[in-house]
Amino acid sequence: MPRIICSINATLSGTCHHGDVVADADHHRYAAALARSAAALLLGRATYELFAAFWPRALHRRDLPAEVLELARVLDANPRIVVSGREPAPAWPGTTRVAGLEALRATLAGIGGSVVLFGSPGLAASLAAAGMLDEVHILLQPLFATRGPRLPPLRAGQAFRTVSAERFGSGVVLLRCRPAG
């Protein structure tokens, strides 16, 4: 079973909405490096649909910064696994859908290295409850917001330890955490 690393954005008020993110060069370089280190990407259906609507087309745009284009290349090159009970849209070649955690476990059994879960707070909460998260990256956004889901509870009663903290130029703080013990 590969290591599962969850990377999620959260505001100071604890919400996780895709529009409440400082998506600057540091953010895109971090995401590209993390995705490059992964054997596959893992997404919930809603996050997949957001990604699939933007990133494949971003590959062909000339108006985007180099860091965004690099992230588009990395996301497109990685195999993607979507956990969903129904077929997501639009289609993005290189994507596999699995329905439920047992099907996900079976799919992950054939993958070595690490798998990165981007966003997907509902799926992150399910994986945490099943004890399947090995590392959590929280990109703490320097703003208060009220829209979107709350940062998912990782695992009731489980302690995490911060293994590193990095401040981006925008004020975003990247916390890398692992389960304690």
CSV table of C-alpha atoms in Angstrom, one decimal:
chain,number,residue,atom,x,y,z
A,1,MET,CA,0.0,0.0,0.0
A,2,PRO,CA,1.4,3.4,-0.9
A,3,ARG,CA,1.8,6.3,1.5
A,4,ILE,CA,-1.1,8.6,1.2
A,5,ILE,CA,-0.3,12.3,1.6
A,6,CYS,CA,-3.3,14.7,1.9
A,7,SER,CA,-2.7,18.3,0.7
A,8,ILE,CA,-5.5,20.7,1.6
A,9,ASN,CA,-6.1,24.4,1.7
A,10,ALA,CA,-7.7,25.9,4.8
A,11,THR,CA,-8.5,29.4,5.9
A,12,LEU,CA,-8.0,30.8,9.4
A,13,SER,CA,-11.7,30.2,10.0
A,14,GLY,CA,-11.3,26.5,9.1
A,15,THR,CA,-13.1,26.5,5.8
A,16,CYS,CA,-11.8,24.7,2.6
A,17,HIS,CA,-13.2,26.5,-0.4
A,18,HIS,CA,-11.3,26.3,-3.7
A,19,GLY,CA,-11.8,30.0,-4.3
A,20,ASP,CA,-10.3,31.1,-0.9
A,21,VAL,CA,-6.7,30.3,-1.9
A,22,VAL,CA,-3.7,32.5,-2.5
A,23,ALA,CA,-2.6,30.6,-5.7
A,24,ASP,CA,0.7,32.3,-6.3
A,25,ALA,CA,4.0,31.0,-7.7
A,26,ASP,CA,5.0,29.4,-4.4
A,27,HIS,CA,1.7,27.6,-4.2
A,28,HIS,CA,2.0,26.3,-7.8
A,29,ARG,CA,5.7,25.2,-7.3
A,30,TYR,CA,4.8,23.4,-4.1
A,31,ALA,CA,1.8,21.6,-5.7
A,32,ALA,CA,3.9,20.6,-8.8
A,33,ALA,CA,6.8,19.3,-6.6
A,34,LEU,CA,4.3,17.2,-4.5
A,35,ALA,CA,2.5,15.9,-7.6
A,36,ARG,CA,5.8,15.1,-9.2
A,37,SER,CA,6.8,13.0,-6.2
A,38,ALA,CA,3.7,10.9,-6.4
A,39,ALA,CA,3.0,7.6,-8.2
A,40,ALA,CA,-0.6,8.7,-8.6
A,41,LEU,CA,-3.1,11.5,-7.6
A,42,LEU,CA,-6.2,10.8,-5.6
A,43,LEU,CA,-9.3,13.1,-5.9
A,44,GLY,CA,-12.9,13.1,-4.7
A,45,ARG,CA,-15.5,13.7,-7.4
A,46,ALA,CA,-16.1,17.4,-6.8
A,47,THR,CA,-12.3,18.3,-6.7
A,48,TYR,CA,-11.7,16.1,-9.8
A,49,GLU,CA,-14.4,18.0,-11.7
A,50,LEU,CA,-12.8,21.3,-10.8
A,51,PHE,CA,-9.4,20.1,-11.8
A,52,ALA,CA,-10.7,18.5,-15.1
A,53,ALA,CA,-12.5,21.6,-16.1
A,54,PHE,CA,-9.2,23.7,-15.9
A,55,TRP,CA,-5.9,21.8,-15.9
A,56,PRO,CA,-6.1,19.9,-19.2
A,57,ARG,CA,-6.9,23.1,-21.1
A,58,ALA,CA,-4.3,25.1,-19.2
A,59,LEU,CA,-1.6,23.0,-21.0
A,60,HIS,CA,-2.3,24.9,-24.2
A,61,ARG,CA,-2.7,28.4,-22.9
A,62,ARG,CA,0.1,30.9,-23.5
A,63,ASP,CA,-1.2,33.5,-21.0
A,64,LEU,CA,-0.4,31.5,-17.9
A,65,PRO,CA,2.8,31.8,-15.8
A,66,ALA,CA,5.5,29.2,-16.1
A,67,GLU,CA,4.7,27.7,-12.7
A,68,VAL,CA,1.1,27.2,-13.6
A,69,LEU,CA,2.0,25.5,-16.9
A,70,GLU,CA,4.4,23.2,-15.1
A,71,LEU,CA,1.7,22.2,-12.6
A,72,ALA,CA,-0.6,21.6,-15.6
A,73,ARG,CA,2.0,19.3,-17.2
A,74,VAL,CA,2.6,17.3,-13.9
A,75,LEU,CA,-1.1,16.9,-13.2
A,76,ASP,CA,-1.8,15.8,-16.7
A,77,ALA,CA,1.1,13.3,-16.7
A,78,ASN,CA,0.1,11.6,-13.4
A,79,PRO,CA,-2.4,8.9,-13.3
A,80,ARG,CA,-5.5,10.0,-11.4
A,81,ILE,CA,-7.8,8.0,-9.2
A,82,VAL,CA,-11.3,9.4,-8.5
A,83,VAL,CA,-13.3,8.0,-5.6
A,84,SER,CA,-16.9,8.4,-6.5
A,85,GLY,CA,-20.1,6.4,-6.6
A,86,ARG,CA,-21.0,8.0,-10.0
A,87,GLU,CA,-19.0,8.7,-13.1
A,88,PRO,CA,-17.5,12.2,-12.9
A,89,ALA,CA,-17.5,14.7,-15.8
A,90,PRO,CA,-15.8,15.8,-17.8
A,91,ALA,CA,-13.6,12.9,-18.9
A,92,TRP,CA,-9.8,13.4,-18.4
A,93,PRO,CA,-7.7,10.6,-20.1
A,94,GLY,CA,-5.6,8.8,-17.5
A,95,THR,CA,-8.3,8.9,-14.8
A,96,THR,CA,-9.7,5.8,-13.1
A,97,ARG,CA,-12.9,5.9,-11.0
A,98,VAL,CA,-13.3,3.6,-8.0
A,99,ALA,CA,-16.5,3.4,-5.9
A,100,GLY,CA,-15.7,3.3,-2.2
A,101,LEU,CA,-12.8,2.7,0.1
A,102,GLU,CA,-12.6,-1.1,-0.4
A,103,ALA,CA,-12.3,-0.6,-4.2
A,104,LEU,CA,-9.7,2.1,-3.5
A,105,ARG,CA,-7.7,-0.2,-1.2
A,106,ALA,CA,-7.6,-2.8,-4.0
A,107,THR,CA,-6.5,-0.2,-6.6
A,108,LEU,CA,-3.8,1.2,-4.2
A,109,ALA,CA,-2.5,-2.3,-3.5
A,110,GLY,CA,-0.8,-2.3,-6.9
A,111,ILE,CA,0.9,1.1,-6.4
A,112,GLY,CA,4.3,1.7,-4.8
A,113,GLY,CA,5.6,5.0,-3.4
A,114,SER,CA,3.2,7.7,-2.5
A,115,VAL,CA,-0.2,8.9,-3.6
A,116,VAL,CA,-1.3,12.5,-3.2
A,117,LEU,CA,-4.8,13.5,-2.3
A,118,PHE,CA,-5.5,17.1,-3.4
A,119,GLY,CA,-8.3,18.9,-1.6
A,120,SER,CA,-11.3,16.6,-1.4
A,121,PRO,CA,-12.3,17.3,2.2
A,122,GLY,CA,-15.0,14.6,2.3
A,123,LEU,CA,-12.7,12.0,1.0
A,124,ALA,CA,-9.9,13.2,3.3
A,125,ALA,CA,-12.2,12.7,6.3
A,126,SER,CA,-13.2,9.2,5.1
A,127,LEU,CA,-9.5,8.2,4.6
A,128,ALA,CA,-8.6,9.6,8.0
A,129,ALA,CA,-11.4,7.7,9.7
A,130,ALA,CA,-10.1,4.5,8.0
A,131,GLY,CA,-6.6,5.2,9.2
A,132,MET,CA,-5.3,5.6,5.7
A,133,LEU,CA,-3.6,9.0,5.8
A,134,ASP,CA,0.1,8.9,6.4
A,135,GLU,CA,0.8,12.6,6.1
A,136,VAL,CA,-1.3,15.8,6.0
A,137,HIS,CA,-0.2,19.1,4.4
A,138,ILE,CA,-2.3,22.0,5.4
A,139,LEU,CA,-1.8,25.2,3.4
A,140,LEU,CA,-3.1,27.7,5.9
A,141,GLN,CA,-4.4,30.7,4.0
A,142,PRO,CA,-4.0,34.1,5.7
A,143,LEU,CA,-7.7,35.0,5.4
A,144,PHE,CA,-11.1,34.4,7.1
A,145,ALA,CA,-13.9,33.0,5.1
A,146,THR,CA,-17.3,31.5,5.6
A,147,ARG,CA,-18.0,29.5,2.4
A,148,GLY,CA,-17.2,25.9,1.7
A,149,PRO,CA,-16.8,22.9,3.9
A,150,ARG,CA,-14.9,22.9,7.1
A,151,LEU,CA,-11.4,21.5,7.4
A,152,PRO,CA,-12.2,17.8,7.8
A,153,PRO,CA,-11.7,16.1,11.2
A,154,LEU,CA,-8.7,13.9,10.6
A,155,ARG,CA,-9.2,11.3,13.2
A,156,ALA,CA,-11.0,11.9,16.5
A,157,GLY,CA,-8.5,11.6,19.3
A,158,GLN,CA,-5.5,11.1,17.1
A,159,ALA,CA,-2.6,13.4,17.8
A,160,PHE,CA,-0.5,14.7,14.9
A,161,ARG,CA,3.0,16.2,15.1
A,162,THR,CA,4.2,19.0,12.8
A,163,VAL,CA,7.3,17.8,10.9
A,164,SER,CA,7.9,21.1,9.2
A,165,ALA,CA,6.4,24.5,8.7
A,166,GLU,CA,7.2,26.8,5.8
A,167,ARG,CA,6.0,30.4,5.1
A,168,PHE,CA,5.3,31.4,1.5
A,169,GLY,CA,5.9,35.0,0.4
A,170,SER,CA,2.1,35.5,0.3
A,171,GLY,CA,1.8,34.7,4.0
A,172,VAL,CA,0.4,31.2,3.4
A,173,VAL,CA,1.9,28.7,5.9
A,174,LEU,CA,2.5,25.1,4.8
A,175,LEU,CA,2.2,22.7,7.8
A,176,ARG,CA,3.4,19.2,7.2
A,177,CYS,CA,2.0,16.8,9.8
A,178,ARG,CA,2.2,13.1,10.5
A,179,PRO,CA,0.3,11.0,13.0
A,180,ALA,CA,2.1,11.0,16.4
A,181,GLY,CA,3.3,7.6,17.6
